[in-house]
Short mmCIF file of C-alpha atoms and ligand atoms in Angstrom, two decimals:
data_model
loop_
_atom_site.label_atom_id
_atom_site.label_comp_id
_atom_site.label_asym_id
_atom_site.label_seq_id
_atom_site.Cartn_x
_atom_site.Cartn_y
_atom_site.Cartn_z
CA MET A 761 -166.61 -4.55 272.95
CA THR A 762 -163.93 -2.05 272.01
CA VAL A 763 -164.12 -0.27 268.71
CA ARG A 764 -160.76 -0.38 266.96
CA PRO A 765 -159.65 2.98 265.59
CA GLU A 766 -159.76 3.17 261.79
CA ILE A 767 -156.24 2.61 260.47
CA LYS A 768 -156.94 3.49 256.82
CA PRO A 769 -156.53 7.26 256.41
CA LEU A 770 -158.83 7.29 253.39
CA LEU A 771 -161.67 5.76 255.40
CA ARG A 772 -161.10 8.27 258.18
CA VAL A 773 -161.65 11.07 255.67
CA LEU A 774 -164.77 9.36 254.33
CA ALA A 775 -166.02 9.41 257.93
CA GLY A 776 -165.61 13.20 257.88
CA GLU A 777 -162.25 13.48 259.64
CA HIS A 778 -159.46 15.85 258.70
CA GLU A 779 -155.98 14.43 258.05
CA ALA A 780 -152.97 16.76 258.32
CA ILE A 781 -151.44 14.87 255.40
CA PRO A 782 -154.29 14.04 253.05
CA PRO A 783 -154.58 10.49 251.72
CA ILE A 784 -153.79 10.26 248.01
CA TRP A 785 -154.75 7.95 245.17
CA LEU A 786 -155.27 8.67 241.45
CA MET A 787 -158.08 7.77 239.10
CA ARG A 788 -156.63 5.43 236.45
CA GLN A 789 -153.58 4.89 238.62
CA ALA A 790 -153.18 1.49 236.96
CA GLY A 791 -152.61 1.77 233.25
CA ARG A 792 -150.47 2.48 230.23
CA TYR A 793 -148.14 5.06 231.81
CA LEU A 794 -146.67 2.20 233.91
CA PRO A 795 -144.12 -0.08 232.19
CA GLU A 796 -145.12 -2.96 234.48
CA TYR A 797 -148.74 -2.57 233.26
CA ARG A 798 -147.71 -2.57 229.61
CA LYS A 799 -145.72 -5.74 230.16
CA ILE A 800 -148.74 -7.66 231.47
CA ARG A 801 -151.01 -6.05 228.87
CA GLU A 802 -148.81 -7.50 226.10
CA GLN A 803 -149.32 -11.02 227.44
CA VAL A 804 -153.10 -10.86 227.01
CA GLY A 805 -154.99 -10.57 223.74
CA SER A 806 -157.65 -8.04 224.65
CA PHE A 807 -158.28 -5.49 227.37
CA LEU A 808 -161.54 -7.24 228.24
CA ASP A 809 -159.72 -10.56 228.72
CA LEU A 810 -157.46 -8.74 231.14
CA CYS A 811 -160.44 -7.38 233.10
CA PHE A 812 -161.75 -10.93 233.53
CA ASP A 813 -158.39 -12.51 234.37
CA ALA A 814 -158.63 -12.39 238.17
CA LYS A 815 -154.96 -13.10 238.82
CA ARG A 816 -153.63 -10.50 236.39
CA ALA A 817 -156.30 -7.94 237.30
CA ALA A 818 -155.28 -8.29 240.96
CA GLU A 819 -151.62 -7.90 240.07
CA ILE A 820 -152.31 -4.75 238.02
CA THR A 821 -154.41 -3.31 240.85
CA LEU A 822 -151.45 -3.68 243.21
CA GLN A 823 -148.77 -2.29 240.84
CA PRO A 824 -149.31 1.44 241.51
CA VAL A 825 -149.70 0.83 245.26
CA ARG A 826 -146.31 -0.91 245.36
CA ARG A 827 -144.63 1.74 243.26
CA PHE A 828 -146.07 4.90 244.85
CA ALA A 829 -147.43 3.69 248.23
CA PHE A 830 -150.83 5.24 247.50
CA ASP A 831 -153.47 5.27 250.25
CA ALA A 832 -155.93 3.34 248.09
CA ALA A 833 -155.93 0.65 245.44
CA ILE A 834 -158.73 0.83 242.88
CA LEU A 835 -159.82 -2.44 241.42
CA PHE A 836 -158.58 -2.88 237.87
CA SER A 837 -161.64 -3.35 235.67
CA ASP A 838 -163.87 -1.14 233.54
CA ILE A 839 -167.29 0.48 233.90
CA LEU A 840 -168.43 -1.28 230.71
CA VAL A 841 -168.37 -4.77 232.22
CA VAL A 842 -171.93 -3.97 233.39
CA PRO A 843 -173.43 -3.69 229.87
CA TYR A 844 -171.46 -6.83 229.03
CA ALA A 845 -173.08 -8.62 231.99
CA LEU A 846 -176.46 -7.39 230.70
CA GLY A 847 -175.78 -9.26 227.48
CA GLN A 848 -174.79 -6.34 225.25
CA LYS A 849 -172.06 -7.20 222.78
CA MET A 850 -168.95 -5.27 223.83
CA TRP A 851 -165.27 -5.28 222.91
CA PHE A 852 -162.26 -2.98 223.01
CA GLU A 853 -160.38 -2.02 219.89
CA ASP A 854 -156.71 -1.21 220.48
CA GLY A 855 -156.09 2.51 220.22
CA GLU A 856 -159.80 3.21 219.70
CA GLY A 857 -161.46 2.37 222.99
CA PRO A 858 -164.73 0.59 223.65
CA LYS A 859 -167.18 -0.64 221.02
CA LEU A 860 -170.68 -1.91 221.74
CA ASP A 861 -173.63 -3.12 219.72
CA ALA A 862 -175.44 0.26 219.84
CA LEU A 863 -178.96 0.51 221.31
CA ALA A 864 -180.08 2.77 218.50
CA SER A 865 -183.84 2.59 219.11
CA PRO A 866 -186.18 1.84 222.05
CA SER A 867 -186.95 -1.60 220.64
CA ALA A 868 -183.28 -2.58 221.01
CA LEU A 869 -183.76 -2.52 224.79
CA LYS A 870 -185.54 -5.86 224.43
CA THR A 871 -182.19 -7.48 223.59
CA LEU A 872 -180.88 -6.78 227.10
CA ARG A 873 -181.25 -9.00 230.13
CA ARG A 874 -183.33 -7.57 233.01
CA LYS A 875 -180.67 -8.47 235.55
CA ILE A 876 -176.91 -8.85 235.33
CA ASP A 877 -175.44 -12.26 234.74
CA GLN A 878 -173.34 -12.55 237.90
CA ALA A 879 -171.47 -15.53 236.49
CA ARG A 880 -169.80 -13.20 233.99
CA LEU A 881 -168.60 -10.97 236.83
CA GLU A 882 -167.22 -13.71 239.12
CA PRO A 883 -163.60 -12.97 238.08
CA VAL A 884 -164.06 -9.38 239.30
CA TYR A 885 -165.09 -10.59 242.75
CA GLU A 886 -162.24 -13.10 242.75
CA ALA A 887 -159.78 -10.32 241.92
CA ILE A 888 -161.05 -8.32 244.91
CA GLY A 889 -160.35 -11.27 247.21
CA ARG A 890 -156.85 -11.65 245.79
CA VAL A 891 -155.99 -7.96 246.15
CA LYS A 892 -157.18 -7.94 249.76
CA GLN A 893 -154.76 -10.69 250.69
CA ASP A 894 -151.77 -8.64 249.54
CA LEU A 895 -152.80 -5.11 250.46
CA PRO A 896 -151.03 -3.34 253.36
CA PRO A 897 -153.51 -2.81 256.23
CA ALA A 898 -153.51 1.00 255.98
CA VAL A 899 -154.39 0.95 252.26
CA ALA A 900 -158.07 1.07 251.31
CA LEU A 901 -159.46 -1.07 248.51
CA LEU A 902 -161.91 0.73 246.24
CA GLY A 903 -164.44 -0.87 243.97
CA PHE A 904 -166.40 1.11 241.41
CA CYS A 905 -169.07 1.26 238.79
CA GLY A 906 -170.16 3.77 236.19
CA ALA A 907 -173.19 5.91 236.95
CA PRO A 908 -176.28 4.87 234.94
CA TRP A 909 -176.20 7.95 232.68
CA THR A 910 -172.51 7.59 231.80
CA VAL A 911 -172.85 3.86 231.09
CA ALA A 912 -175.99 4.55 229.03
CA THR A 913 -174.10 7.03 226.81
CA TYR A 914 -171.80 4.20 225.67
CA MET A 915 -174.65 1.68 225.36
CA ILE A 916 -176.69 4.00 223.15
CA ALA A 917 -173.88 5.36 220.94
CA GLY A 918 -171.94 2.09 220.70
CA TYR A 919 -168.62 3.89 221.21
CA GLY A 920 -167.13 6.74 223.21
CA THR A 921 -168.29 10.11 221.85
CA ILE A 922 -166.89 13.58 222.50
CA ASP A 923 -170.29 15.20 223.12
CA GLN A 924 -172.55 12.21 224.03
CA LEU A 925 -174.85 13.43 221.30
CA PRO A 926 -176.53 10.10 220.51
CA ALA A 927 -177.54 9.57 224.16
CA ARG A 928 -178.66 13.17 224.64
CA LEU A 929 -180.81 12.98 221.52
CA PHE A 930 -182.22 9.63 222.67
CA ALA A 931 -183.14 11.33 225.98
CA TYR A 932 -185.22 13.96 224.14
CA ARG A 933 -186.79 11.61 221.61
CA HIS A 934 -187.40 8.58 223.83
CA PRO A 935 -187.47 9.69 227.48
CA GLN A 936 -189.52 6.67 228.56
CA ALA A 937 -187.15 4.22 226.94
CA LEU A 938 -184.18 5.98 228.52
CA ALA A 939 -185.90 5.86 231.91
CA GLN A 940 -186.34 2.10 231.42
CA LEU A 941 -182.67 1.67 230.53
CA ILE A 942 -181.61 3.77 233.53
CA ASP A 943 -183.80 1.60 235.79
CA VAL A 944 -182.13 -1.55 234.48
CA LEU A 945 -178.71 0.05 235.06
CA VAL A 946 -179.61 1.21 238.58
CA GLU A 947 -180.59 -2.32 239.56
CA ALA A 948 -177.59 -3.89 237.78
CA SER A 949 -175.15 -1.46 239.40
CA VAL A 950 -176.67 -1.99 242.85
CA ASP A 951 -176.32 -5.78 242.50
CA TYR A 952 -172.76 -5.30 241.23
CA LEU A 953 -171.71 -2.97 244.07
CA ILE A 954 -173.29 -5.16 246.75
CA ARG A 955 -171.22 -8.10 245.51
CA GLN A 956 -168.08 -5.94 245.46
CA PHE A 957 -168.67 -5.03 249.12
CA ALA A 958 -169.35 -8.68 249.96
CA ALA A 959 -166.03 -9.60 248.29
CA GLY A 960 -164.20 -7.11 250.49
CA VAL A 961 -163.91 -3.58 249.06
CA ASP A 962 -163.75 -0.83 251.70
CA ALA A 963 -165.55 1.79 249.61
CA VAL A 964 -166.71 2.34 246.05
CA GLN A 965 -166.65 5.22 243.59
CA ILE A 966 -169.48 5.95 241.18
CA PHE A 967 -168.00 7.46 238.00
CA ASP A 968 -170.38 9.88 236.27
CA THR A 969 -167.86 10.97 233.68
CA TRP A 970 -170.46 12.50 231.36
CA ALA A 971 -172.70 14.19 233.94
CA GLY A 972 -171.53 17.61 232.76
CA VAL A 973 -173.15 17.55 229.32
CA LEU A 974 -176.68 17.64 230.71
CA PRO A 975 -178.81 20.78 231.12
CA ALA A 976 -179.75 21.35 234.78
CA ASN A 977 -183.18 19.71 234.71
CA GLU A 978 -181.86 16.71 232.76
CA PHE A 979 -178.96 16.50 235.21
CA ARG A 980 -181.48 16.09 238.01
CA LYS A 981 -183.36 13.42 236.11
CA TRP A 982 -180.53 11.33 234.67
CA CYS A 983 -177.67 11.91 237.13
CA ILE A 984 -178.92 12.95 240.59
CA GLU A 985 -182.07 10.86 240.85
CA PRO A 986 -180.61 7.50 239.69
CA CYS A 987 -177.44 7.93 241.77
CA ALA A 988 -179.48 8.78 244.88
CA ARG A 989 -181.63 5.71 244.30
CA MET A 990 -178.61 3.47 243.81
CA ILE A 991 -176.98 4.60 247.02
CA ALA A 992 -180.13 4.09 249.07
CA ALA A 993 -180.52 0.56 247.65
CA VAL A 994 -176.88 -0.37 248.32
CA ARG A 995 -177.07 0.89 251.93
CA LYS A 996 -180.27 -1.07 252.50
CA ARG A 997 -178.20 -4.22 252.04
CA ILE A 998 -174.82 -2.86 253.25
CA PRO A 999 -175.61 -0.37 256.02
CA GLY A 1000 -173.00 2.37 256.20
CA ALA A 1001 -171.51 1.47 252.80
CA LYS A 1002 -168.88 4.10 251.98
CA ILE A 1003 -169.46 5.74 248.60
CA ILE A 1004 -167.60 8.45 246.64
CA GLY A 1005 -169.47 10.19 243.81
CA PHE A 1006 -167.67 11.72 240.82
CA PRO A 1007 -170.09 13.81 238.76
CA ARG A 1008 -167.54 15.15 236.29
CA GLY A 1009 -168.39 18.54 234.84
CA ALA A 1010 -171.24 19.15 237.31
CA ALA A 1011 -169.88 22.68 237.95
CA THR A 1012 -172.41 24.79 239.89
CA GLN A 1013 -174.76 21.75 240.01
CA LEU A 1014 -172.32 20.21 242.52
CA GLU A 1015 -174.25 21.90 245.32
CA ARG A 1016 -177.48 20.31 244.24
CA TYR A 1017 -175.68 16.97 243.81
CA ILE A 1018 -174.42 16.84 247.41
CA GLU A 1019 -177.80 17.98 248.73
CA ALA A 1020 -179.60 15.13 247.00
CA VAL A 1021 -177.02 12.34 246.70
CA ALA A 1022 -175.84 10.86 249.99
CA VAL A 1023 -172.21 10.28 248.99
CA ASP A 1024 -169.56 10.19 251.73
CA ALA A 1025 -167.26 12.30 249.56
CA VAL A 1026 -167.55 14.05 246.23
CA GLY A 1027 -164.88 13.95 243.52
CA LEU A 1028 -164.19 17.28 241.82
CA ASP A 1029 -162.92 17.60 238.27
CA TRP A 1030 -160.05 19.98 237.51
CA THR A 1031 -162.28 22.80 236.27
CA VAL A 1032 -163.88 23.37 239.70
CA GLU A 1033 -162.69 26.60 241.28
CA LEU A 1034 -160.86 26.00 244.55
CA ALA A 1035 -162.47 28.81 246.59
CA PHE A 1036 -165.97 27.77 245.46
CA ALA A 1037 -165.26 24.15 246.36
CA ARG A 1038 -163.85 25.00 249.77
CA GLU A 1039 -166.72 27.31 250.76
CA ARG A 1040 -169.71 25.65 249.15
CA ILE A 1041 -168.80 21.97 248.99
CA GLN A 1042 -166.09 21.02 251.48
CA LYS A 1043 -167.92 22.69 254.38
CA ARG A 1044 -170.71 20.22 253.79
CA ARG A 1045 -168.99 17.06 252.50
CA PRO A 1046 -165.46 15.61 252.29
CA ILE A 1047 -164.00 16.30 248.87
CA GLN A 1048 -161.60 14.53 246.53
CA GLY A 1049 -159.58 16.01 243.70
CA ASN A 1050 -158.74 17.93 241.63
CA LEU A 1051 -155.34 18.30 239.96
CA ASP A 1052 -155.47 18.72 236.19
CA PRO A 1053 -154.13 15.43 234.73
CA LEU A 1054 -152.35 17.52 232.10
CA ALA A 1055 -150.43 19.42 234.81
CA LEU A 1056 -149.12 16.01 235.88
CA VAL A 1057 -147.96 15.35 232.31
CA GLY A 1058 -146.33 18.79 232.12
CA GLY A 1059 -144.43 18.60 235.43
CA GLY A 1060 -141.98 21.26 236.62
CA ALA A 1061 -142.84 24.45 238.48
CA ALA A 1062 -146.39 24.58 237.07
CA LEU A 1063 -147.08 21.16 238.58
CA ASP A 1064 -145.69 22.22 241.97
CA ARG A 1065 -147.80 25.38 241.95
CA SER A 1066 -150.95 23.47 241.06
CA ILE A 1067 -150.36 20.93 243.85
CA ASP A 1068 -149.68 23.66 246.42
CA ALA A 1069 -152.77 25.65 245.45
CA ILE A 1070 -154.94 22.58 246.02
CA LEU A 1071 -153.28 21.73 249.35
CA ASP A 1072 -153.63 25.34 250.51
CA ALA A 1073 -157.30 25.47 249.54
CA PHE A 1074 -158.44 22.08 250.86
CA GLY A 1075 -155.80 21.07 253.43
CA GLN A 1076 -157.77 22.39 256.42
CA GLY A 1077 -160.81 20.16 255.94
CA PRO A 1078 -161.69 16.57 255.09
CA PHE A 1079 -159.85 15.97 251.82
CA ILE A 1080 -158.50 13.19 249.61
CA PHE A 1081 -155.87 14.23 247.06
CA ASN A 1082 -156.59 12.99 243.54
CA LEU A 1083 -156.61 14.16 239.95
CA GLY A 1084 -159.60 15.87 238.37
CA HIS A 1085 -159.85 12.91 235.96
CA GLY A 1086 -157.75 9.85 235.08
CA VAL A 1087 -153.96 9.62 234.67
CA LEU A 1088 -153.10 10.20 230.99
CA PRO A 1089 -150.99 7.56 229.20
CA ASP A 1090 -148.16 10.08 228.49
CA THR A 1091 -147.65 10.85 232.19
CA PRO A 1092 -144.00 10.44 233.28
CA VAL A 1093 -143.64 8.13 236.29
CA ALA A 1094 -141.21 10.64 237.85
CA HIS A 1095 -143.96 13.29 237.92
CA VAL A 1096 -146.23 10.97 239.88
CA GLU A 1097 -143.38 10.35 242.37
CA ARG A 1098 -142.91 14.09 242.70
CA LEU A 1099 -146.61 14.61 243.30
CA VAL A 1100 -146.80 11.98 246.03
CA SER A 1101 -143.74 13.27 247.87
CA ARG A 1102 -144.96 16.87 247.68
CA VAL A 1103 -148.37 15.99 249.09
CA ARG A 1104 -146.72 13.97 251.88
CA ARG A 1105 -144.26 16.70 252.93
CA GLY A 1106 -146.98 17.90 255.28
CA PRO A 1107 -148.21 21.42 256.05
CA ALA A 1108 -145.17 22.41 258.18
CA ARG A 1109 -142.83 22.11 255.19
CA ARG A 1110 -144.92 24.14 252.79
O1 CP3 B 1429 -158.74 3.83 237.86
C1 CP3 B 1429 -158.20 2.73 237.69
O2 CP3 B 1429 -156.97 2.57 237.64
C2 CP3 B 1429 -159.07 1.49 237.65
C3 CP3 B 1429 -159.38 0.99 236.36
C4 CP3 B 1429 -160.35 1.71 235.45
C5 CP3 B 1429 -160.28 1.62 234.03
N1 CP3 B 1429 -161.37 2.25 233.50
C6 CP3 B 1429 -159.22 0.91 233.29
C7 CP3 B 1429 -159.03 1.16 231.86
C8 CP3 B 1429 -161.47 2.50 235.75
C9 CP3 B 1429 -161.98 2.98 237.10
C10 CP3 B 1429 -162.11 2.82 234.50
C11 CP3 B 1429 -163.34 3.60 234.42
C12 CP3 B 1429 -163.86 3.98 233.12
N2 CP3 B 1429 -163.83 3.26 231.95
C13 CP3 B 1429 -164.59 5.17 232.88
C14 CP3 B 1429 -164.95 6.21 233.92
C15 CP3 B 1429 -163.82 7.06 234.30
C16 CP3 B 1429 -163.15 7.79 233.17
O3 CP3 B 1429 -162.00 7.52 232.93
O4 CP3 B 1429 -163.81 8.65 232.56
C17 CP3 B 1429 -164.93 5.19 231.51
C18 CP3 B 1429 -165.70 6.27 230.80
C19 CP3 B 1429 -164.45 3.97 230.93
C20 CP3 B 1429 -164.62 3.49 229.54
C21 CP3 B 1429 -163.33 3.32 228.85
N3 CP3 B 1429 -162.40 2.34 229.15
C22 CP3 B 1429 -162.83 4.07 227.76
C23 CP3 B 1429 -163.52 5.25 227.13
C24 CP3 B 1429 -161.58 3.52 227.42
C25 CP3 B 1429 -160.70 3.92 226.26
C26 CP3 B 1429 -159.89 5.11 226.54
C27 CP3 B 1429 -158.55 4.70 227.07
O5 CP3 B 1429 -158.08 5.35 228.03
O6 CP3 B 1429 -157.95 3.80 226.51
C28 CP3 B 1429 -161.31 2.48 228.33
C29 CP3 B 1429 -160.11 1.62 228.37
C30 CP3 B 1429 -159.40 1.46 229.66
N4 CP3 B 1429 -160.00 1.35 230.89
C31 CP3 B 1429 -157.99 1.34 229.82
C32 CP3 B 1429 -157.76 1.16 231.19
C33 CP3 B 1429 -156.42 0.94 231.87
C34 CP3 B 1429 -156.96 1.36 228.69
C35 CP3 B 1429 -156.94 0.02 228.02
C36 CP3 B 1429 -155.57 -0.37 227.46
O7 CP3 B 1429 -154.76 -0.87 228.21
O8 CP3 B 1429 -155.41 -0.20 226.25
#
C-alpha cells in the first residue's frame, strides 16, 4: 500500500514539518467583521439558533475560506454548546454575550446531566459533513471545544467576566466541587471531540482562553491536568488525533504546558515574546500565532512590521500563522487581505 503524501499544509505542520510559506488561518475568522456573516446573522433570531442551524453554520464556516483562501476552516459554533448539552440553561444576549443559569454553589451541580445529550449536538456534526463536501482538498477542517477550566468559568459565573473572579473563588472555596465539574466537562468534551472527528474534522483546537488567570499550581490542576487527560482519552478512541492547544495567557507556564500536554501544536497569544517562543517552545513543538488582533484593526506600517517580526522569528521552524486571539469585530476586511498576501509572499520576497 502506498501512503499518499499529505496535501493539507496545516496537517503537514501538525506532523512537525516546516513549510517555507506557513499555513494561515485566524481564530474567529467567521464573524461580525464580514458583511456576508452579518447578512446571514440578520436572518436568524439568536446566535444559538445559528449555531444549531447546520446549513447556515456550514455556509458561515466556508465564508472566510472563500474570501481569503485560508489554509483551514474552523467550524462555526461556540464553546458554550457543551454546557447547553449538559442541560444548563444558556442563551446569548445581543451586544452582551453569553448568559447561563449560574452554578453558584456546589449543590447546583446536581442540576447538570452526567453526560452530554448528543441529540442536541447533532446539527454540529451535520454541519461538519456539509462543510467537508465543499472544502477544497488542501484546506483543513478544524473542530474545537473549550478547555474544561474556561468553560467552567462561564458555567459558574453565568456570564463572561473580565477577571473570572467567581470561578477562581469557587476553586478556593469548593475545590472538590470544581474537580467534579471539571471531570464532567472532561468526559463531555472527549465525547464531543470524538464525534467531531467521526464526522470528518482533520484536527481540533482546545481553547483555554482563561488559562492565564490561574496561579502556577492552580494552572497545573485546572488547565494542564484536565487537558492532558482529555487528549489521552480522545486518542484512545481516535489514534493519532491531531490536536492544537491554546492556553491563552500561560506565559512562562507554556513550557510546563507542552511538557505535560501532548498537543501537536501550541497556540501562542500576542503577549508571548518571539525570541522566548522560538527558543523554548518552537524547538520542541510546532507553534501557532501570534499577531495582536488589534494590530490587524490598526493596519498600516505597524501591521506590516508586526507580521514581518513574526515571520522572521518563526519562519524557520514548524509554524502556523494566526492571531494571538480572535478577529475583532472592527477589523477591516482589507487588512485581513493584506495580512494573507504578506504571509504568502514567501521568504525570498521579504
Ligand atoms: O473561530 C471561529 O471563527 C469559529 C467560531 C467560534 C465562535 N466562538 C463564534 C462566535 C469559536 C471557535 C468560538 C470560541 C469561543 N466562544 C471562545 C474561546 C475563544 C475566544 O474567543 O476566547 C469563547 C470564550 C466563547 C464564548 C463567547 N461566544 C463569548 C464570550 C461571546 C461574546 C463575545 C462576542 O465576541 O460577541 C461569544 C459569541 C460569539 N461566538 C460570536 C461568534 C461569531 C459573536 C456572536 C454574534 O454574531 O453576535
